[in-house]
Every structure is written in C-alpha cells, then in structure tokens.
PDB file of C-alpha atoms and ligand atoms in Angstrom:
ATOM      1  CA  MET A 108      24.143  -4.718   0.727  1.00 44.00           C
ATOM      2  CA  SER A 109      20.014  -5.253   0.674  1.00 47.00           C
ATOM      3  CA  ASP A 110      18.993  -2.334   2.248  1.00 64.00           C
ATOM      4  CA  ASP A 111      17.238   0.105   0.181  1.00 69.00           C
ATOM      5  CA  GLU A 112      19.209   3.875   0.065  1.00 66.00           C
ATOM      6  CA  ASN A 113      17.978   7.055  -1.315  1.00 66.00           C
ATOM      7  CA  ALA A 114      18.813  10.562  -0.781  1.00 63.00           C
ATOM      8  CA  PHE A 115      17.725  10.543   2.686  1.00 65.00           C
ATOM      9  CA  GLY A 116      19.623   7.597   4.570  1.00 76.00           C
ATOM     10  CA  ILE A 117      19.396   4.102   4.341  1.00 94.00           C
ATOM     11  CA  SER A 118      16.059   1.668   5.052  1.00 96.00           C
ATOM     12  CA  ILE A 119      16.273  -1.365   6.819  1.00 97.00           C
ATOM     13  CA  THR A 120      13.250  -3.731   6.988  1.00 96.00           C
ATOM     14  CA  LEU A 121      12.479  -6.396   9.597  1.00 97.00           C
ATOM     15  CA  LEU A 122      10.189  -9.365   8.421  1.00 95.00           C
ATOM     16  CA  LEU A 123       7.676  -9.823  11.073  1.00 97.00           C
ATOM     17  CA  PRO A 124       5.632 -13.226  10.626  1.00 96.00           C
ATOM     18  CA  ALA A 125       2.332 -13.032  10.917  1.00 96.00           C
ATOM     19  CA  GLY A 126       3.005  -9.022  11.592  1.00 96.00           C
ATOM     20  CA  ARG A 127       3.808  -9.737  15.186  1.00 97.00           C
ATOM     21  CA  LEU A 128       6.284  -7.630  16.631  1.00 97.00           C
ATOM     22  CA  PRO A 129       8.113  -9.128  20.100  1.00 97.00           C
ATOM     23  CA  LEU A 130       8.295  -6.338  22.561  1.00 98.00           C
ATOM     24  CA  ASP A 131      11.850  -6.702  23.073  1.00 98.00           C
ATOM     25  CA  MET A 132      12.437  -5.665  19.417  1.00 98.00           C
ATOM     26  CA  MET A 133       9.897  -3.122  19.696  1.00 97.00           C
ATOM     27  CA  GLN A 134      11.823  -1.689  22.891  1.00 98.00           C
ATOM     28  CA  ALA A 135      15.252  -1.973  20.746  1.00 98.00           C
ATOM     29  CA  ALA A 136      14.024  -0.552  17.801  1.00 98.00           C
ATOM     30  CA  HIS A 137      12.500   2.634  19.853  1.00 98.00           C
ATOM     31  CA  ASN A 138      15.936   2.949  21.502  1.00 98.00           C
ATOM     32  CA  LEU A 139      17.996   2.857  18.056  1.00 98.00           C
ATOM     33  CA  ALA A 140      15.361   5.175  16.349  1.00 98.00           C
ATOM     34  CA  GLU A 141      15.820   7.625  19.719  1.00 98.00           C
ATOM     35  CA  GLN A 142      19.612   7.239  19.533  1.00 98.00           C
ATOM     36  CA  TYR A 143      20.202   7.818  16.117  1.00 97.00           C
ATOM     37  CA  GLY A 144      17.120  10.061  14.438  1.00 97.00           C
ATOM     38  CA  PHE A 145      15.695   7.697  12.760  1.00 97.00           C
ATOM     39  CA  GLY A 146      11.964   6.821  11.589  1.00 97.00           C
ATOM     40  CA  ILE A 147       9.832   3.483  11.507  1.00 98.00           C
ATOM     41  CA  TYR A 148       7.216   2.915   9.427  1.00 97.00           C
ATOM     42  CA  LEU A 149       5.081  -0.112   9.477  1.00 96.00           C
ATOM     43  CA  SER A 150       4.752  -1.496   6.245  1.00 93.00           C
ATOM     44  CA  LEU A 151       1.621  -2.459   4.092  1.00 91.00           C
ATOM     45  CA  THR A 152       3.005  -6.391   4.020  1.00 90.00           C
ATOM     46  CA  GLN A 153       3.285  -6.369   8.002  1.00 93.00           C
ATOM     47  CA  ASN A 154       6.657  -5.394   8.319  1.00 95.00           C
ATOM     48  CA  MET A 155       8.919  -3.081  10.482  1.00 97.00           C
ATOM     49  CA  ARG A 156      10.882  -0.786   7.641  1.00 97.00           C
ATOM     50  CA  LEU A 157      13.420   1.714   9.407  1.00 98.00           C
ATOM     51  CA  ILE A 158      13.830   4.689   7.457  1.00 97.00           C
ATOM     52  CA  ASN A 159      16.557   7.085   7.042  1.00 96.00           C
ATOM     53  CA  VAL A 160      18.930   5.145   8.927  1.00 97.00           C
ATOM     54  CA  PRO A 161      22.440   7.180   8.880  1.00 95.00           C
ATOM     55  CA  GLU A 162      24.754   4.784   6.874  1.00 94.00           C
ATOM     56  CA  SER A 163      27.425   4.617   9.700  1.00 95.00           C
ATOM     57  CA  ALA A 164      24.641   3.388  12.229  1.00 96.00           C
ATOM     58  CA  VAL A 165      23.440   0.507   9.863  1.00 97.00           C
ATOM     59  CA  SER A 166      25.843  -2.182  11.451  1.00 97.00           C
ATOM     60  CA  HIS A 167      24.930  -1.077  14.845  1.00 98.00           C
ATOM     61  CA  VAL A 168      21.416  -1.203  14.115  1.00 98.00           C
ATOM     62  CA  LYS A 169      21.564  -4.316  12.419  1.00 98.00           C
ATOM     63  CA  GLU A 170      23.663  -6.198  15.281  1.00 98.00           C
ATOM     64  CA  THR A 171      21.626  -5.025  17.825  1.00 98.00           C
ATOM     65  CA  LEU A 172      18.293  -6.007  16.342  1.00 98.00           C
ATOM     66  CA  ALA A 173      20.102  -9.364  14.769  1.00 98.00           C
ATOM     67  CA  ALA A 174      20.769 -10.532  18.463  1.00 98.00           C
ATOM     68  CA  LEU A 175      17.133 -10.493  19.615  1.00 97.00           C
ATOM     69  CA  GLY A 176      16.321 -12.617  16.474  1.00 96.00           C
ATOM     70  CA  ALA A 177      15.609 -10.142  13.835  1.00 96.00           C
ATOM     71  CA  ASN A 178      15.484 -11.241  10.068  1.00 94.00           C
ATOM     72  CA  PHE A 179      16.082  -8.678   7.528  1.00 95.00           C
ATOM     73  CA  LYS A 180      14.451  -8.307   4.077  1.00 91.00           C
ATOM     74  CA  GLY A 181      16.617  -9.735   1.521  1.00 86.00           C
ATOM     75  CA  PRO A 182      16.781 -11.794  -1.517  1.00 84.00           C
ATOM     76  CA  GLY A 183      16.481 -15.314  -1.220  1.00 86.00           C
ATOM     77  CA  LYS A 184      13.470 -15.094   1.896  1.00 89.00           C
ATOM     78  CA  PHE A 185      10.128 -16.632   1.377  1.00 91.00           C
ATOM     79  CA  PRO A 186       7.478 -14.216   1.524  1.00 90.00           C
ATOM     80  CA  LEU A 187       5.852 -13.803   4.622  1.00 95.00           C
ATOM     81  CA  PRO A 188       2.506 -13.997   4.429  1.00 96.00           C
ATOM     82  CA  ARG A 189      -0.078 -11.396   4.900  1.00 96.00           C
ATOM     83  CA  ILE A 190      -3.004 -12.159   7.546  1.00 97.00           C
ATOM     84  CA  CYS A 191      -5.900 -10.361   8.926  1.00 97.00           C
ATOM     85  CA  VAL A 192      -6.035 -10.299  12.771  1.00 97.00           C
ATOM     86  CA  GLY A 193      -8.298 -14.047  12.553  1.00 97.00           C
ATOM     87  CA  LYS A 194      -9.618 -15.933  15.767  1.00 97.00           C
ATOM     88  CA  PRO A 195      -9.712 -15.602  18.126  1.00 96.00           C
ATOM     89  CA  HIS A 196      -8.844 -11.506  17.833  1.00 97.00           C
ATOM     90  CA  CYS A 197     -11.889 -10.973  15.529  1.00 98.00           C
ATOM     91  CA  ASN A 198     -15.404 -12.130  16.714  1.00 97.00           C
ATOM     92  CA  LEU A 199     -16.231 -12.774  12.904  1.00 98.00           C
ATOM     93  CA  GLY A 200     -12.749 -15.378  12.988  1.00 98.00           C
ATOM     94  CA  LEU A 201     -13.495 -18.766  11.808  1.00 98.00           C
ATOM     95  CA  VAL A 202      -9.578 -20.089  12.057  1.00 98.00           C
ATOM     96  CA  ASP A 203      -6.158 -18.921  13.672  1.00 98.00           C
ATOM     97  CA  THR A 204      -4.466 -16.923  10.929  1.00 98.00           C
ATOM     98  CA  GLU A 205      -1.288 -16.669  13.071  1.00 98.00           C
ATOM     99  CA  GLU A 206      -1.042 -20.643  13.438  1.00 98.00           C
ATOM    100  CA  LEU A 207      -1.835 -21.082   9.381  1.00 98.00           C
ATOM    101  CA  SER A 208       1.037 -18.436   8.671  1.00 98.00           C
ATOM    102  CA  ARG A 209       3.262 -20.433  10.808  1.00 98.00           C
ATOM    103  CA  LYS A 210       2.320 -23.607   9.154  1.00 98.00           C
ATOM    104  CA  ILE A 211       3.098 -22.223   6.017  1.00 97.00           C
ATOM    105  CA  LEU A 212       6.721 -20.568   6.630  1.00 96.00           C
ATOM    106  CA  GLU A 213       7.571 -23.911   8.358  1.00 96.00           C
ATOM    107  CA  ARG A 214       6.766 -25.664   5.278  1.00 96.00           C
ATOM    108  CA  PHE A 215       7.893 -23.210   2.692  1.00 94.00           C
ATOM    109  CA  GLY A 216      10.079 -20.867   4.597  1.00 91.00           C
ATOM    110  CA  GLY A 217      13.177 -22.479   3.436  1.00 90.00           C
ATOM    111  CA  ARG A 218      12.931 -22.199  -0.584  1.00 90.00           C
ATOM    112  CA  GLU A 219      15.539 -19.491  -1.725  1.00 88.00           C
ATOM    113  CA  LYS A 220      14.238 -19.784  -5.587  1.00 86.00           C
ATOM    114  CA  THR A 221      10.178 -17.869  -4.658  1.00 86.00           C
ATOM    115  CA  LYS A 222      10.664 -14.222  -5.789  1.00 82.00           C
ATOM    116  CA  ALA A 223      10.159 -12.004  -2.971  1.00 75.00           C
ATOM    117  CA  LYS A 224       7.367  -9.825  -4.731  1.00 81.00           C
ATOM    118  CA  PHE A 225       5.354 -13.242  -4.813  1.00 88.00           C
ATOM    119  CA  LYS A 226       2.043 -12.493  -2.336  1.00 94.00           C
ATOM    120  CA  ILE A 227       0.313 -14.494  -0.116  1.00 96.00           C
ATOM    121  CA  SER A 228      -2.654 -13.411   1.940  1.00 97.00           C
ATOM    122  CA  LEU A 229      -4.792 -15.172   4.529  1.00 98.00           C
ATOM    123  CA  ALA A 230      -8.154 -14.269   5.668  1.00 98.00           C
ATOM    124  CA  ALA A 231      -9.835 -15.740   8.598  1.00 98.00           C
ATOM    125  CA  CYS A 232     -13.565 -15.258   7.007  1.00 98.00           C
ATOM    126  CA  PRO A 233     -15.149 -14.517   3.730  1.00 96.00           C
ATOM    127  CA  ILE A 234     -14.667 -10.541   4.058  1.00 96.00           C
ATOM    128  CA  GLY A 235     -11.147 -10.881   3.042  1.00 96.00           C
ATOM    129  CA  CYS A 236      -9.667  -7.937   5.184  1.00 94.00           C
ATOM    130  CA  ALA A 237      -5.769  -9.023   4.204  1.00 92.00           C
ATOM    131  CA  GLY A 238      -6.307  -8.228   0.985  1.00 90.00           C
ATOM    132  CA  THR A 239      -7.288 -11.534  -0.186  1.00 92.00           C
ATOM    133  CA  LYS A 240      -8.537 -11.908  -4.012  1.00 94.00           C
ATOM    134  CA  LEU A 241      -5.705  -9.370  -4.677  1.00 96.00           C
ATOM    135  CA  THR A 242      -2.308 -11.610  -4.272  1.00 96.00           C
ATOM    136  CA  ASP A 243      -0.787 -14.385  -6.168  1.00 96.00           C
ATOM    137  CA  ILE A 244      -2.066 -16.836  -3.607  1.00 97.00           C
ATOM    138  CA  SER A 245      -5.371 -16.132  -1.335  1.00 97.00           C
ATOM    139  CA  VAL A 246      -6.493 -18.331   1.039  1.00 98.00           C
ATOM    140  CA  MET A 247      -9.678 -17.518   2.797  1.00 98.00           C
ATOM    141  CA  ALA A 248     -11.721 -19.396   5.512  1.00 98.00           C
ATOM    142  CA  SER A 249     -15.512 -20.245   5.332  1.00 98.00           C
ATOM    143  CA  ARG A 250     -17.938 -22.123   7.573  1.00 98.00           C
ATOM    144  CA  ALA A 251     -17.642 -24.928   5.019  1.00 98.00           C
ATOM    145  CA  GLY A 252     -13.897 -24.940   4.731  1.00 98.00           C
ATOM    146  CA  TYR A 253     -11.091 -23.331   2.846  1.00 98.00           C
ATOM    147  CA  ASN A 254     -11.128 -21.707  -0.096  1.00 98.00           C
ATOM    148  CA  VAL A 255      -8.030 -21.059  -2.291  1.00 98.00           C
ATOM    149  CA  TYR A 256      -7.847 -18.098  -5.042  1.00 98.00           C
ATOM    150  CA  VAL A 257      -4.998 -17.292  -7.369  1.00 98.00           C
ATOM    151  CA  GLY A 258      -3.627 -14.767  -9.899  1.00 96.00           C
ATOM    152  CA  GLY A 259      -4.893 -11.618  -8.092  1.00 97.00           C
ATOM    153  CA  LYS A 260      -2.982  -8.434  -8.112  1.00 95.00           C
ATOM    154  CA  GLY A 261      -3.130  -4.995  -7.295  1.00 92.00           C
ATOM    155  CA  GLY A 262      -1.279  -2.066  -8.806  1.00 91.00           C
ATOM    156  CA  PRO A 263      -2.526  -0.073 -11.705  1.00 94.00           C
ATOM    157  CA  ILE A 264      -4.699  -2.606 -13.179  1.00 94.00           C
ATOM    158  CA  PRO A 265      -5.773  -4.633 -10.423  1.00 96.00           C
ATOM    159  CA  GLN A 266      -6.694  -8.461 -10.637  1.00 96.00           C
ATOM    160  CA  ILE A 267      -8.989 -10.445  -9.066  1.00 97.00           C
ATOM    161  CA  ALA A 268      -7.737 -13.684  -8.516  1.00 97.00           C
ATOM    162  CA  MET A 269      -9.945 -17.080  -9.550  1.00 97.00           C
ATOM    163  CA  ARG A 270     -11.094 -19.587  -7.471  1.00 98.00           C
ATOM    164  CA  ILE A 271      -9.741 -23.306  -7.819  1.00 98.00           C
ATOM    165  CA  LYS A 272     -10.415 -24.777  -4.511  1.00 98.00           C
ATOM    166  CA  ALA A 273     -13.569 -24.801  -2.387  1.00 98.00           C
ATOM    167  CA  LYS A 274     -14.507 -25.819   0.778  1.00 98.00           C
ATOM    168  CA  VAL A 275     -11.072 -27.681   1.491  1.00 98.00           C
ATOM    169  CA  THR A 276      -9.357 -28.677   4.461  1.00 98.00           C
ATOM    170  CA  GLU A 277      -6.128 -26.866   6.073  1.00 98.00           C
ATOM    171  CA  GLU A 278      -3.806 -30.240   4.842  1.00 98.00           C
ATOM    172  CA  GLU A 279      -5.266 -29.021   1.036  1.00 98.00           C
ATOM    173  CA  VAL A 280      -4.704 -25.910   1.321  1.00 98.00           C
ATOM    174  CA  LEU A 281      -0.790 -26.594   2.168  1.00 98.00           C
ATOM    175  CA  ASP A 282      -0.695 -29.311  -0.541  1.00 98.00           C
ATOM    176  CA  THR A 283      -2.135 -26.487  -3.044  1.00 98.00           C
ATOM    177  CA  ILE A 284       0.102 -23.792  -2.473  1.00 97.00           C
ATOM    178  CA  GLU A 285       3.041 -26.091  -2.524  1.00 97.00           C
ATOM    179  CA  THR A 286       2.034 -26.985  -6.012  1.00 97.00           C
ATOM    180  CA  LEU A 287       1.512 -23.048  -7.124  1.00 96.00           C
ATOM    181  CA  VAL A 288       5.072 -22.064  -5.775  1.00 94.00           C
ATOM    182  CA  ASP A 289       6.609 -25.230  -7.864  1.00 93.00           C
ATOM    183  CA  PHE A 290       4.978 -24.015 -10.797  1.00 94.00           C
ATOM    184  CA  HIS A 291       6.073 -20.232 -10.213  1.00 92.00           C
ATOM    185  CA  ASP A 292       9.796 -21.311  -9.393  1.00 89.00           C
ATOM    186  CA  LEU A 293       9.786 -23.181 -12.300  1.00 90.00           C
ATOM    187  CA  LYS A 294       8.310 -20.670 -14.872  1.00 89.00           C
ATOM    188  CA  THR A 295       9.400 -17.686 -13.812  1.00 83.00           C
ATOM    189  CA  LYS A 296      12.968 -15.866 -13.959  1.00 77.00           C
ATOM    190  CA  SER A 297      12.057 -12.612 -12.739  1.00 71.00           C
ATOM    191  CA  LYS A 298       9.310 -10.979 -10.406  1.00 65.00           C
ATOM    192  CA  LYS A 299       6.439 -12.419 -13.089  1.00 79.00           C
ATOM    193  CA  ARG A 300       3.181 -12.443 -11.038  1.00 88.00           C
ATOM    194  CA  MET A 301       0.921 -15.635 -10.982  1.00 92.00           C
ATOM    195  CA  VAL A 302      -1.602 -14.202 -13.256  1.00 93.00           C
ATOM    196  CA  LYS A 303       0.942 -14.041 -16.003  1.00 92.00           C
ATOM    197  CA  LEU A 304       1.223 -17.904 -15.635  1.00 93.00           C
ATOM    198  CA  LEU A 305      -3.050 -18.725 -15.344  1.00 94.00           C
ATOM    199  CA  LYS A 306      -2.676 -19.401 -19.298  1.00 92.00           C
ATOM    200  CA  GLU A 307      -0.112 -21.480 -19.630  1.00 92.00           C
ATOM    201  CA  PRO A 308      -1.227 -24.959 -21.123  1.00 93.00           C
ATOM    202  CA  ASP A 309       0.195 -26.671 -18.311  1.00 95.00           C
ATOM    203  CA  PHE A 310      -1.298 -24.416 -15.395  1.00 95.00           C
ATOM    204  CA  PRO A 311      -2.319 -27.149 -12.541  1.00 96.00           C
ATOM    205  CA  PHE A 312      -5.487 -25.631 -11.525  1.00 97.00           C
ATOM    206  CA  ALA A 313      -8.784 -24.753 -13.089  1.00 96.00           C
ATOM    207  CA  ALA A 314     -11.498 -22.419 -11.746  1.00 97.00           C
ATOM    208  CA  VAL A 315     -13.702 -23.828  -9.432  1.00 97.00           C
TER     209      VAL A 315
HETATM  210  S1  LIG B 576     -11.252 -11.114   7.621  1.00 92.92           S
HETATM  211 FE1  LIG B 576     -13.132 -11.764   8.848  1.00 92.92          FE
HETATM  212  S2  LIG B 576     -12.057 -12.469  10.596  1.00 92.92           S
HETATM  213 FE2  LIG B 576     -10.395 -11.532   9.220  1.00 92.92          FE
HETATM  214  S3  LIG B 576     -10.320  -9.573  10.273  1.00 92.92           S
HETATM  215 FE3  LIG B 576     -11.529  -9.037   8.561  1.00 92.92          FE
HETATM  216  S4  LIG B 576     -13.710  -9.863   9.648  1.00 92.92           S
HETATM  217 FE4  LIG B 576     -12.247 -10.621  10.774  1.00 92.92          FE
END
C-alpha cells in the first residue's frame, strides 16, 4: 500500500493537477470525512491529503473517490507542477498557469521513472508566488517571454535556482523541461535533487 501510516491512522493523498479540486470530489471527501471522522489537509504541493483515516475505511474511501476520477499519490507518478493562480485570476498574471500545467502533464504525465520528489513550479509573472527558484525546475513568465531556472531547493540549506533560459517561447519551455527530465531520469537512481547534477560535465545547459 502506498498510503502513509502513522500512530493515528492512514493518510491518503489525492493528486490535484493545478491545485483544482472538482466539486464532486470535494463533496465526497467531505461526506467520507464526516462518516469516518478523519481530517483533510490541503498540502503545500497543492494536493488534498486525508489524514487519520481508519484502516477499516481505506478501501471504501479510495473506491468512492476513484469512481469520481481521483488519482492517488504513489510510486511511478510524474510530479504535478506547483503553480501560482496566474491569469486571469491574478491581475499581475501574464499567462494561464493551469493551461501550461496541463500541457506539461499531457507531455510528461505518462513517465514512470521521474522521482516523485522532483519539483516543478510555474509562476505567471516574475514575482514567483509558486516558490519558483526553489524547485528543481522553475518557469516564470515575463513580458518578454518565459525564463527557466534549474537546481533550486528548499529545506534546511535552501538553494536559489540558476537561470538557463531567458525570454523563450512556451514550446522552448516544454523542450527544455524534456531535456532536464531526461537528464535527471538518466543520472538519478535515488531522490537526488537537480542541484546535485549541475556540475556534471555533460549537464545540458549553462547559466544565462
Ligand atoms: S506569481 Fe505573479 S501572477 Fe502569479 S500569483 Fe504571484 S503575483 Fe500573481
């Protein structure tokens, strides 16, 4: 079972592309939480985590939500981009981040080798509300085009990402992500972060 278990019960995480929670899934999660007395946590990666689910309820909870199209966190799932709300919901937004996230998942979502801890973030303007520059791959829109950064991370020793593309098109963003994900998949057997690969002699990009 891929669900996390601790002394209080089991956690089940529903992956929510672009942080969108369908109303029927929200309603079902609410009803199940009332029925079984568990909690709901909206995670920092924009997913929905059901916490302290009684073991006896896990099958029913998962079956009920799966019937509504829920996709559960687990090995072999390409990480969902974390996004800012973007255009048209923020008045500074230059691009529709939900749409860009959808294109990324359409192109890479079927991959099973990419580590679940690998993080991609998308921001619709240079303010970077999605925690851009602190993730393995960061994409930030600007008035002149997209900037792409690589090698950021948070944690106890944060690292600001290095810019490798400036003022590029959306197609170039997708191609750059493909090159980086291929490189990471090839070089990484464990959860190694992208920052550890920047000094590899064949790393495919330089700072710009
Ligand atoms: S990054 Fe820019 S567009 Fe996105 S939410 Fe923040 S201010 Fe708005």
